[in-house]
CSV table of C-alpha atoms in Angstrom, one decimal:
chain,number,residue,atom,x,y,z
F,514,UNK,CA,95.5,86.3,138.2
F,515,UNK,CA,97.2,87.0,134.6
F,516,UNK,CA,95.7,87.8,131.7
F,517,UNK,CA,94.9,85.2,128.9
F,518,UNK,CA,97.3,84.6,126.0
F,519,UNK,CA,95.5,85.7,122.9
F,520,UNK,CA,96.5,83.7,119.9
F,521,UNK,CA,98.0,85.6,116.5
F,522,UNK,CA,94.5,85.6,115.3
F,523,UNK,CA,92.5,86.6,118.0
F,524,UNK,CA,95.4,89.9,118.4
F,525,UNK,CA,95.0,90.2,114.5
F,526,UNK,CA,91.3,90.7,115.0
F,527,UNK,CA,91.8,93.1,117.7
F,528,UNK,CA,93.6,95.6,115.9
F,529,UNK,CA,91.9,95.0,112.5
F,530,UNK,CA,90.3,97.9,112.8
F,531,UNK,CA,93.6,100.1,112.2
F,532,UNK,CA,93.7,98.7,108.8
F,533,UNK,CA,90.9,101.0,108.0
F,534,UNK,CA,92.4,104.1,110.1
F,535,UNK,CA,95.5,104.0,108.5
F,536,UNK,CA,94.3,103.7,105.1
F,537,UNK,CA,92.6,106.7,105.6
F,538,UNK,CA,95.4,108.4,107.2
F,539,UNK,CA,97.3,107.6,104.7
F,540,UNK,CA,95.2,108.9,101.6
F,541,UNK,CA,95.7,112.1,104.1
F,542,UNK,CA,99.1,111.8,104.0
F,543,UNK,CA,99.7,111.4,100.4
F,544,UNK,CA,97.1,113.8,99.1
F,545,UNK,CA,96.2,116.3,101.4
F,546,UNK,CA,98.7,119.0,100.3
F,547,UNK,CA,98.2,117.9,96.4
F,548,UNK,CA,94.5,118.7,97.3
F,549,UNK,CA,94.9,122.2,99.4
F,550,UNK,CA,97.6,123.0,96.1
F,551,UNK,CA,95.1,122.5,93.6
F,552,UNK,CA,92.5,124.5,96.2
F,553,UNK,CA,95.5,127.5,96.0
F,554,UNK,CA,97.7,127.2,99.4
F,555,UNK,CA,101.4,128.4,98.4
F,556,UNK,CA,104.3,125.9,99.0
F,557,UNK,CA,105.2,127.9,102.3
F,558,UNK,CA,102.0,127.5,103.6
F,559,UNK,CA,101.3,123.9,103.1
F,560,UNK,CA,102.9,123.3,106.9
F,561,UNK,CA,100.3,126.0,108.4
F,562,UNK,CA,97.1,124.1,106.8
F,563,UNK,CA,98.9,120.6,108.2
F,564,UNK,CA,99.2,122.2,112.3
F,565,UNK,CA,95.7,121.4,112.4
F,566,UNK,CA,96.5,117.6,112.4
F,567,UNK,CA,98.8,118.1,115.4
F,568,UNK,CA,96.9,120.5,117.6
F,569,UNK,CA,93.4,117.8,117.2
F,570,UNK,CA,95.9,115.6,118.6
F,571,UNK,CA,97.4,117.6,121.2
F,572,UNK,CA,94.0,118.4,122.3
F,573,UNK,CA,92.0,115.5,121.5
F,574,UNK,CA,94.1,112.2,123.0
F,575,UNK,CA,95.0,112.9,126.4
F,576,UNK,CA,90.8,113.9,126.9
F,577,UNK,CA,89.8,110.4,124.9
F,578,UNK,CA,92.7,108.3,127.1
F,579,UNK,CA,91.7,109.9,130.3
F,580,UNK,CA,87.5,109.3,129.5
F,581,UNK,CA,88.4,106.0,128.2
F,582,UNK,CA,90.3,104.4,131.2
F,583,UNK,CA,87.0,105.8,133.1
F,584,UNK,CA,84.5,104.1,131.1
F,585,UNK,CA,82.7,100.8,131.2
F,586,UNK,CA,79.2,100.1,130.1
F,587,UNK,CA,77.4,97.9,127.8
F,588,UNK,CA,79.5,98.7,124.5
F,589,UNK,CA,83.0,98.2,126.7
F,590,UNK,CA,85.8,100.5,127.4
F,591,UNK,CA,87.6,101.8,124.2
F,592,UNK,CA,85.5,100.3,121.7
F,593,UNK,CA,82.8,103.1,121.6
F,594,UNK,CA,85.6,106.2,121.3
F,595,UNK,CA,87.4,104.3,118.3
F,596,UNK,CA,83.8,104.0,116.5
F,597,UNK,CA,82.6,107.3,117.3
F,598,UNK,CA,85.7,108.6,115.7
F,599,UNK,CA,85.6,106.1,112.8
F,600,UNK,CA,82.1,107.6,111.7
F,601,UNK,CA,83.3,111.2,111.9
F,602,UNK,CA,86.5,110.7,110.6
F,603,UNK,CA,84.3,108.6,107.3
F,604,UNK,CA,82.4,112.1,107.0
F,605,UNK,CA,86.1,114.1,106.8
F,606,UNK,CA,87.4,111.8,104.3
F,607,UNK,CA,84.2,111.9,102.3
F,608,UNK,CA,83.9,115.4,101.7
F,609,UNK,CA,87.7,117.1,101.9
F,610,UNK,CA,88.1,116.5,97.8
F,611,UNK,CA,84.5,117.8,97.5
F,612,UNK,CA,85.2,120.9,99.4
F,613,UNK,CA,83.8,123.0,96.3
F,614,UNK,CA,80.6,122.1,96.8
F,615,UNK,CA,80.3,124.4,99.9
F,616,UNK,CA,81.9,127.2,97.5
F,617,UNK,CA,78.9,129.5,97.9
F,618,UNK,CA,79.2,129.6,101.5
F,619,UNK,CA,83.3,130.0,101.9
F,620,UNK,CA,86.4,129.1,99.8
F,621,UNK,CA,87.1,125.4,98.7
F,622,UNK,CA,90.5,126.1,100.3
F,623,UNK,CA,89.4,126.8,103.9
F,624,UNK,CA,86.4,123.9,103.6
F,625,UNK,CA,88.9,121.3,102.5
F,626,UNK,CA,91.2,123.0,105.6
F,627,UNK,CA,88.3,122.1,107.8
F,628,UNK,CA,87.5,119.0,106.3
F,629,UNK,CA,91.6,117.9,107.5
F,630,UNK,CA,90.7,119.3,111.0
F,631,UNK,CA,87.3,116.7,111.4
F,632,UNK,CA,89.7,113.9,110.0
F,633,UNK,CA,92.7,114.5,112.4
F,634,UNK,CA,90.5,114.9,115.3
F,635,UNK,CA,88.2,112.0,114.0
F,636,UNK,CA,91.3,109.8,113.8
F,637,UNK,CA,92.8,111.1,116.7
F,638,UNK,CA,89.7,110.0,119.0
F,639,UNK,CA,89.9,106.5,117.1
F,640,UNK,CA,93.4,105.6,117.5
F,641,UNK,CA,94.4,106.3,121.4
F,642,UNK,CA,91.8,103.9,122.2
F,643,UNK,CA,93.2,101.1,120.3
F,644,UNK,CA,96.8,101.9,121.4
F,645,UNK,CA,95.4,101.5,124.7
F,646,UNK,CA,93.2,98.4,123.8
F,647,UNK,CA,96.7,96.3,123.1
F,648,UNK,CA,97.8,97.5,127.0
F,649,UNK,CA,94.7,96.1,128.2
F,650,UNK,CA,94.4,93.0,126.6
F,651,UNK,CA,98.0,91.7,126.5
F,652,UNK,CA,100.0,90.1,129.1
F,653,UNK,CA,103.5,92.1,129.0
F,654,UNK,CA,105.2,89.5,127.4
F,655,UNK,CA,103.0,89.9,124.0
F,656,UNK,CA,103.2,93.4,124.3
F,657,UNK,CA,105.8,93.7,121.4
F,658,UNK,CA,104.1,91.1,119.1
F,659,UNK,CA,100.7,93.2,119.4
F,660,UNK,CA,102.3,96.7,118.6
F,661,UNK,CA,103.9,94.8,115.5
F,662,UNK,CA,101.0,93.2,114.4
F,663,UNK,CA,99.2,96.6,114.6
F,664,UNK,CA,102.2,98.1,113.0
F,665,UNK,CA,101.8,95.4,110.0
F,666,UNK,CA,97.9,96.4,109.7
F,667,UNK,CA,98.4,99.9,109.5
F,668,UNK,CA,101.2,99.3,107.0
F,669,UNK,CA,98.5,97.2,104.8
F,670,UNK,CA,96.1,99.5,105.3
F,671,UNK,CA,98.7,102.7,104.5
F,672,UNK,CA,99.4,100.6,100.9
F,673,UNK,CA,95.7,100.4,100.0
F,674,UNK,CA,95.3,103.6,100.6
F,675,UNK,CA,98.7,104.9,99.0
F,676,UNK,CA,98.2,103.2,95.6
F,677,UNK,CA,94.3,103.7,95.4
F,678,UNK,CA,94.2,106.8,93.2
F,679,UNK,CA,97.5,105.3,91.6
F,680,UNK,CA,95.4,102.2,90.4
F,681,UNK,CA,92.1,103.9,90.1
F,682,UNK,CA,93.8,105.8,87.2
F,683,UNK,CA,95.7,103.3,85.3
F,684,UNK,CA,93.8,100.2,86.1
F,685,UNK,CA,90.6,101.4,86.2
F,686,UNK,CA,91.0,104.2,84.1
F,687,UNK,CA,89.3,106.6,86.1
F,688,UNK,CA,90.8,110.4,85.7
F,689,UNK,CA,93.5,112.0,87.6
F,690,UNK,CA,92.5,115.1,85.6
F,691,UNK,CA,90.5,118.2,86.3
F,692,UNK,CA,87.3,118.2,85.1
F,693,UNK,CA,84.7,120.8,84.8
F,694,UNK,CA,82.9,120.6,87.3
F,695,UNK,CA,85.6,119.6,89.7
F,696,UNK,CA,89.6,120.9,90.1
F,697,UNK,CA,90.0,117.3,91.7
F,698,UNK,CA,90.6,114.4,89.6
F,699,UNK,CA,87.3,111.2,90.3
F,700,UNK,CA,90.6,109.2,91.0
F,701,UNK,CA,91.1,111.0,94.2
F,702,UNK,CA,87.4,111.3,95.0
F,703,UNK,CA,86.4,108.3,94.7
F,704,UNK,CA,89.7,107.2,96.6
F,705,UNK,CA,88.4,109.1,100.1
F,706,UNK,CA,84.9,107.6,99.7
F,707,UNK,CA,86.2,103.8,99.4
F,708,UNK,CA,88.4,104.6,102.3
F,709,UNK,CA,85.8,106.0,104.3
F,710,UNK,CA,83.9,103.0,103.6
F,711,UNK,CA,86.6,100.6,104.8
F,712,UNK,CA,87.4,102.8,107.8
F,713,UNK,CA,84.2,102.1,109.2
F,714,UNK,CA,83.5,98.3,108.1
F,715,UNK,CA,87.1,97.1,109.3
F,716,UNK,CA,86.4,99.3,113.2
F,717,UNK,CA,83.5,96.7,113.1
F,718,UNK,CA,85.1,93.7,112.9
F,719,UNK,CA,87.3,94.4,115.7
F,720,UNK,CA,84.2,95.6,117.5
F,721,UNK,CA,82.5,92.0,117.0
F,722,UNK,CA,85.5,89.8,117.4
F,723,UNK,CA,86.8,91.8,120.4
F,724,UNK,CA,86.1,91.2,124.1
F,725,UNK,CA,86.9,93.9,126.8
F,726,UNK,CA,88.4,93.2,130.4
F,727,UNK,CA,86.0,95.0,132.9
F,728,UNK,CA,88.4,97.6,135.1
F,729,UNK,CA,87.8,95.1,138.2
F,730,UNK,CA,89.2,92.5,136.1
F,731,UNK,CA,92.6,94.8,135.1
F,732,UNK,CA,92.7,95.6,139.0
F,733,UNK,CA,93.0,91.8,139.6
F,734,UNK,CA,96.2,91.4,136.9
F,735,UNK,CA,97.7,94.2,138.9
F,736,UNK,CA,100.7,93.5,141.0
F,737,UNK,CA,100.1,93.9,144.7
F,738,UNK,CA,101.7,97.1,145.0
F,739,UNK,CA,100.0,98.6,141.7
F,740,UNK,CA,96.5,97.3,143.0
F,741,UNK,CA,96.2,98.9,146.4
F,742,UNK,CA,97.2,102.3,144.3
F,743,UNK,CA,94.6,101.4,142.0
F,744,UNK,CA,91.9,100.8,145.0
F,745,UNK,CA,92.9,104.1,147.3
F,746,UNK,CA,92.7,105.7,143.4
F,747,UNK,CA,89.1,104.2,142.6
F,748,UNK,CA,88.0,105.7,146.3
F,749,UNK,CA,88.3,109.8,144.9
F,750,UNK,CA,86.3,110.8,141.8
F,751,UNK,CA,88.7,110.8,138.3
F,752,UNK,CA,89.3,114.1,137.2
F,753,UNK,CA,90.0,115.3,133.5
F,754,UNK,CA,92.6,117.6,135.4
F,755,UNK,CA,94.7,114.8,136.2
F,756,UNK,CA,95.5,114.6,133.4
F,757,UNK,CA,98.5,117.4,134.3
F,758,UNK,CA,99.0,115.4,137.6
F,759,UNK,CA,99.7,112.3,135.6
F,760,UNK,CA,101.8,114.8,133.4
F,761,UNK,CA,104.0,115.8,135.9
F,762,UNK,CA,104.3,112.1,137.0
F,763,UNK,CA,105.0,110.5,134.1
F,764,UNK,CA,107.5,107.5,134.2
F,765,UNK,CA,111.7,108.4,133.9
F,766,UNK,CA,111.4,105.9,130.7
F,767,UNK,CA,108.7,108.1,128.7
F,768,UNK,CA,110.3,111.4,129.6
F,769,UNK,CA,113.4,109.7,127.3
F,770,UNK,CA,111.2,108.5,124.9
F,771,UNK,CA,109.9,112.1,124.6
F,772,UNK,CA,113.1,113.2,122.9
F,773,UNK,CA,113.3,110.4,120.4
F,774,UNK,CA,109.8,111.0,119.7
F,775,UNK,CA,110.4,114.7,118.8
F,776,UNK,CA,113.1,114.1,116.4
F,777,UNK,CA,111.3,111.1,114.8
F,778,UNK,CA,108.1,112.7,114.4
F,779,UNK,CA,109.7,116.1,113.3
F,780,UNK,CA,111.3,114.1,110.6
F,781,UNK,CA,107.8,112.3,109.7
F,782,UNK,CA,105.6,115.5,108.8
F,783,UNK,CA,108.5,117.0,106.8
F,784,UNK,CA,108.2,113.9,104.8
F,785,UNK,CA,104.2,114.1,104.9
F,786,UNK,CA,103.9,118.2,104.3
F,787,UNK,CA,106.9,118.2,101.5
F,788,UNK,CA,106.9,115.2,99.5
F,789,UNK,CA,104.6,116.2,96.9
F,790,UNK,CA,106.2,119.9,96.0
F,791,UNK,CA,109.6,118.4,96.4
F,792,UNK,CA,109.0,115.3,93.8
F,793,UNK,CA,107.6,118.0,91.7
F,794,UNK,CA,109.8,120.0,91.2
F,795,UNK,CA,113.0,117.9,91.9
F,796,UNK,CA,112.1,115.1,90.2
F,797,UNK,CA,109.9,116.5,87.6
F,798,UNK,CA,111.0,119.6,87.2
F,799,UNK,CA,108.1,121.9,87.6
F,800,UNK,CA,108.0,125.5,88.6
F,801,UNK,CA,106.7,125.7,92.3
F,802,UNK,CA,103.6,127.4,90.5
F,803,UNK,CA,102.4,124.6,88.8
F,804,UNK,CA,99.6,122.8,90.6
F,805,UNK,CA,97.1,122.0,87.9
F,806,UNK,CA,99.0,120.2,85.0
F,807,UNK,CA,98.5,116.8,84.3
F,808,UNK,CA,102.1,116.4,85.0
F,809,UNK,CA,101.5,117.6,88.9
F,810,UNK,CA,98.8,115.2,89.3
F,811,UNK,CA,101.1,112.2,87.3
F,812,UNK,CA,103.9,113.8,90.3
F,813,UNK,CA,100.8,113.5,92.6
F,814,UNK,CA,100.0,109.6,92.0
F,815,UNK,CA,103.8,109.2,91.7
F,816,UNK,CA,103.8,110.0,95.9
F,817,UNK,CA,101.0,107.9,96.5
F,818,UNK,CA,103.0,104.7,95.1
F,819,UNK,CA,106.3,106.0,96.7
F,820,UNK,CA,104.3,106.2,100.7
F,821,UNK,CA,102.8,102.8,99.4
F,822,UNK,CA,106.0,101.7,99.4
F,823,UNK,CA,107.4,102.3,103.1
F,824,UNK,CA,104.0,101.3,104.1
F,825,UNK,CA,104.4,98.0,102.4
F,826,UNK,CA,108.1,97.5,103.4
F,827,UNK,CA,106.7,98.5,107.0
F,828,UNK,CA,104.3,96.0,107.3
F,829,UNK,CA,106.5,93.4,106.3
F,830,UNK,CA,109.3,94.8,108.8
F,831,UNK,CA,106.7,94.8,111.6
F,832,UNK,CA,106.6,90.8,111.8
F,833,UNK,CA,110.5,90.6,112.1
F,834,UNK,CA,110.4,93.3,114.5
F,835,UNK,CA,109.8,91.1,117.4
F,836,UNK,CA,112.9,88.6,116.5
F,837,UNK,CA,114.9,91.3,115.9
F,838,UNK,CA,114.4,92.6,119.4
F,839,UNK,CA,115.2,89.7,120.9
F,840,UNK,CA,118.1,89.2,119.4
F,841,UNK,CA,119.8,92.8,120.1
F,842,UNK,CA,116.9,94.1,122.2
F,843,UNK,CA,114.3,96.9,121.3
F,844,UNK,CA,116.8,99.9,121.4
F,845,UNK,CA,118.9,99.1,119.1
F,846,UNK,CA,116.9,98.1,116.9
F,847,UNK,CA,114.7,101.1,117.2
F,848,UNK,CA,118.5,102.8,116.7
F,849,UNK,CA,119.1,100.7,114.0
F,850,UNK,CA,115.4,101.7,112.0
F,851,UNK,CA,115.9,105.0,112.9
F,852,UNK,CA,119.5,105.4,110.9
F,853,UNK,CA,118.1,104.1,108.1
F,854,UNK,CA,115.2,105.4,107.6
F,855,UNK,CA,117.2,108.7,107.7
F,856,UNK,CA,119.5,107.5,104.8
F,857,UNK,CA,116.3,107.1,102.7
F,858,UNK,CA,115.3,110.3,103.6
F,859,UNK,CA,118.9,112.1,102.8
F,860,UNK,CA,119.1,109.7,99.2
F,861,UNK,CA,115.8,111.4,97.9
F,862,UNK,CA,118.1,114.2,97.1
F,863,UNK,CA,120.4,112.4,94.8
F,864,UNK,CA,118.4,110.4,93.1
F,865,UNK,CA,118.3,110.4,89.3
F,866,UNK,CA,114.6,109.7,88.7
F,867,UNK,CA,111.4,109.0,90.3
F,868,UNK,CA,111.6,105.0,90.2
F,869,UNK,CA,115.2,105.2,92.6
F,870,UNK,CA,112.9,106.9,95.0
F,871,UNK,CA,111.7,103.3,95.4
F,872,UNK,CA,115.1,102.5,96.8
F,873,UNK,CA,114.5,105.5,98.9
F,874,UNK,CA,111.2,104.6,100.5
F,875,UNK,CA,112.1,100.8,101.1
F,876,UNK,CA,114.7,102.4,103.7
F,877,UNK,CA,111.7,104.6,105.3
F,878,UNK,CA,110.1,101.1,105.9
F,879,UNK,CA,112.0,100.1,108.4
F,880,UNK,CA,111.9,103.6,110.2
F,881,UNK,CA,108.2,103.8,110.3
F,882,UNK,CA,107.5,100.1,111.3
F,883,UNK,CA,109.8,100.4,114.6
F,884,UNK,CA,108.1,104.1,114.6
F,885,UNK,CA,104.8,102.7,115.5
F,886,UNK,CA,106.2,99.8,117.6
F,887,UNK,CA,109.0,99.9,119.8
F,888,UNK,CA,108.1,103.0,121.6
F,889,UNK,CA,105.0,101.9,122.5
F,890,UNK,CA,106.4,98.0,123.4
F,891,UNK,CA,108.7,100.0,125.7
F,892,UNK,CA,106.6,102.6,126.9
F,893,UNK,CA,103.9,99.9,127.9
F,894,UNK,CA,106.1,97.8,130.2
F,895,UNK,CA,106.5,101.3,132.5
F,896,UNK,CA,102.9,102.1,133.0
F,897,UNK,CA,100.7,101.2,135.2
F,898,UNK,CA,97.9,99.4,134.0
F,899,UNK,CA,94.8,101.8,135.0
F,900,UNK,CA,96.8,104.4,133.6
F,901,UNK,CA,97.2,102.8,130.7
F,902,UNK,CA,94.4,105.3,128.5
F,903,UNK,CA,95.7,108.4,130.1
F,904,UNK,CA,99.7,108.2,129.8
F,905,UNK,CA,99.2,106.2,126.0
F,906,UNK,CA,96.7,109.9,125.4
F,907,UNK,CA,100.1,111.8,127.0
F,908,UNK,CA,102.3,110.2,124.9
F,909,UNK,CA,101.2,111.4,122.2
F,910,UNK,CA,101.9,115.0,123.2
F,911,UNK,CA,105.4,114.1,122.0
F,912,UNK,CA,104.2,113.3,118.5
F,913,UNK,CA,102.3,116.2,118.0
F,914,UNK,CA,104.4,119.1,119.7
F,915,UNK,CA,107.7,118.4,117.2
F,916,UNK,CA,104.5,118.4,114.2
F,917,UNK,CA,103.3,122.0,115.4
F,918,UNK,CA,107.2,122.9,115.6
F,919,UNK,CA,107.8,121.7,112.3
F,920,UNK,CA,104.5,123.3,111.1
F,921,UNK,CA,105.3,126.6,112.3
F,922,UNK,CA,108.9,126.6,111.0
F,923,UNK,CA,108.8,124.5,108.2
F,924,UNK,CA,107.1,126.6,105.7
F,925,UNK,CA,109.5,129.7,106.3
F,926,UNK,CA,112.5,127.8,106.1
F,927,UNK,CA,111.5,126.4,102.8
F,928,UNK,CA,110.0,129.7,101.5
F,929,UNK,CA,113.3,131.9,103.1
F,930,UNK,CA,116.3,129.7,103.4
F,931,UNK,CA,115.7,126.6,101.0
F,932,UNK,CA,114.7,129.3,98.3
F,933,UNK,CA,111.6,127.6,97.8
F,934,UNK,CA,113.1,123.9,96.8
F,935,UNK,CA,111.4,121.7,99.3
F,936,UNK,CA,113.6,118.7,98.7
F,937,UNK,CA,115.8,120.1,101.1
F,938,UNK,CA,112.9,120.0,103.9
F,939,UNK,CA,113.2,116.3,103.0
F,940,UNK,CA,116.7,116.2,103.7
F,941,UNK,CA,116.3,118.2,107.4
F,942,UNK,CA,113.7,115.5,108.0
F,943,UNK,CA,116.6,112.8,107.3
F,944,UNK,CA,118.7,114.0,109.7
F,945,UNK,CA,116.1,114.5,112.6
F,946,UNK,CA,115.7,110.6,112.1
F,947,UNK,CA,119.6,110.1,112.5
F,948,UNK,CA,119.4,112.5,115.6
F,949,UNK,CA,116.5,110.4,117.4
F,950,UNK,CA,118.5,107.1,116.8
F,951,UNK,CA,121.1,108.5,119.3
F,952,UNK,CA,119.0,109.7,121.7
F,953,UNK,CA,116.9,106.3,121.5
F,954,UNK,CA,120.3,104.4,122.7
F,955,UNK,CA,119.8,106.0,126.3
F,956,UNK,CA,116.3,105.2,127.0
F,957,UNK,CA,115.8,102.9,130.1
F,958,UNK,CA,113.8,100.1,129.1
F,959,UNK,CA,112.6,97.8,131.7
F,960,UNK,CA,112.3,94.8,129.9
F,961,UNK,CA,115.0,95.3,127.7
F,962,UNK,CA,118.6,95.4,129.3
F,963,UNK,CA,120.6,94.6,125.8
């Protein structure tokens, strides 16, 4: 048997819901370390507060892939996971810029810390699923279309929630300034609660308009080979500590994909962690003290527009993806993303003011749209199919380790050797990209041989 072909709208539907994840990952992204700043974190530290995002992942998607390939029951397969983390990760995003609320019981600081650490995880148990969900769903030759059309939603979701406290402010004319009661602006605040609201509303619409293959029904799209594994498999009891025996089997194409997701994901949270002190003081010339002026929080917005940006350019990127592949297959044009997005990253550096980091982020585009694509497009065509949940869950231990590297590292080497000027963690970031677009080049990809 083969799997249906799903039409553009019916794959559309199916990943709608990362519209809403990414939007609040993205006001994570582009605020978090404004927020813990304004809380009191140090510029050094900002990369200690962000390992929490990392280690929920570490820990939290190889358990939700492994649980979710052995699930089935009314509610389907992956669909309950990416809604039970929708709803915590709602309550994260909700309370993180309200943190001082709880100031009688601890300091804002380590609330809003903890407040990061139920999003991550919250996120982390949301997304696997739908990574997975694409794998189970698509016949191998729409793989790459459904990790760009994913791509392109999370790119449109990144931009809403990018430029929300950006337009909040000047359209709206709700305050980017501290207030008395609160040390966050109502731009920001009320930009986590819309998200939050969107977050869950857009998980539902895939959970509506999306139907589930049963696991006897993936056995059947199995070759003959892969289904008698799957059957002597089904006859034992799944473990969660197969999870290291899948580990320790995992296919020769992910272990190459492992290095060009270190370098690339090293890269991406130096760019997360460092933006905002880097455009501060760079850019606007602040003193590395300076957390509460109205000119930090203009600096503040000012990021928000600029990750708007490469989320925009991304989701634009993500529907030529596909083409592009075909014309001079997926590695090279992973490659060729990679290199660029690495010259954005170097440019930030040199440029004069804060609109030619535009320029800048329009090259990070095309980085983070073959980022979130090709790896997966490649990776998908080496797995088996029941072990889709489990190995797309292992995966991502190659996102998160270079994050907790970069975590660990980051802050001294800004605080100790970049004399506290975090532009140059910017740089380092830049050239991690240009590494991981060499390594990318010797990946076997089953599908692709160009």
């Amino acid at each position: 048997m083969e799997k249906r072909k799903l039409s553009f709208w019916q794959i559309w539907n199916m990943s709608f819901g990362f519209l809403g994840i990414q939007m609040g990952f993205a006001l994570q992204n582009a605020n978090a370390s404004r927020i813990l700043q304004i809380f009191g974190a140090d510029v050094h530290e900002l990369s200690w507060f962000w390992i929490i995002a990392p280690l929920m992942g570490l820990i939290v998607q190889p358990i939700i892939g492994h649980y979710s390939d052995n699930t089935w029951g009314r509610f389907g397969r992956r669909k309950p996971y990416f809604l039970a983390g929708a709803l915590l990760a709602s309550i994260g995003l909700i309370l993180m810029p309200q943190a001082e609320i709880f100031i009688a019981f601890m300091p804002a600081l380590w609330v809003g810390a903890g407040m990061l650490m139920i999003m991550d995880a919250s996120f982390n148990v949301a997304m696997e699923p739908f990574r997975a969900l694409v794998g189970d769903n698509l016949r191998a030759d729409q793989h790459t279309l459904g990790f760009s059309v994913q791509t392109a939603l999370i790119g449109i979701g990144a931009v809403i929630g990018s430029w929300l406290p950006y337009v909040l402010n000047n359209w709206f004319g709700v305050s980017n300034l501290a207030t008395e009661t609160s040390a966050i602006p109502q731009n920001l605040i009320y930009s986590f609660i819309i998200g939050a609201l969107i977050l869950v509303g857009s998980i539902l619409i895939t959970i509506f308009t999306t139907k589930e293959y049963s696991p006897e029904e993936l056995t059947q799209f199995s070759d003959e080979k892969s289904h008698q594994a799957s059957m002597k498999e089904s006859e034992k009891e799944s473990k969660l500590s197969d999870i290291f025996t899948d580990f320790a089997k995992m296919p020769e194409t992910m272990r190459q994909l492992s290095w060009v997701q270190f370098f690339s994901w090293f890269g991406l949270f130096g760019m997360w962690v460092f933006t905002t002190p880097a455009i501060a003081q760079h850019i606007y010339g602040l003193g590395i003290d300076d957390t509460k002026s109205a000119e930090f929080q203009s600096a503040g917005d000012w990021v928000g527009i600029i990750f708007g940006v490469y989320n925009l350019v991304s989701a634009l990127v993500a529907f030529a993806l596909p083409y592009i592949a075909k014309q001079i297959g997926r590695r090279k044009t992973h490659a060729l993303s990679l290199i660029l997005g690495g010259i954005g990253l170097i440019s930030m550096y040199f440029m004069p003011n804060k609109e030619a980091l535009i320029f800048s982020m329009i090259l990070v585009g095309f980085a983070w749209a073959s980022i979130l694509a090709m790896p997966y497009a490649i990776l998908a065509g080496s797995i088996q199919p029941k072990k889709m949940g489990v190995y797309m869950g292992i995966f991502n231990f190659f996102i998160v380790i270079p994050q907790i590297v970069n975590a660990l590292i980051g802050g001294p080497l800004v605080k100790y050797v970049y004399g506290d000027h975090a532009i140059y963690a910017i740089v380092m970031s830049g050239i991690s990209f240009i590494i991981a677009a060499i390594l990318v080049i010797k990946v076997k990809d089953n599908v692709d041989t160009k």
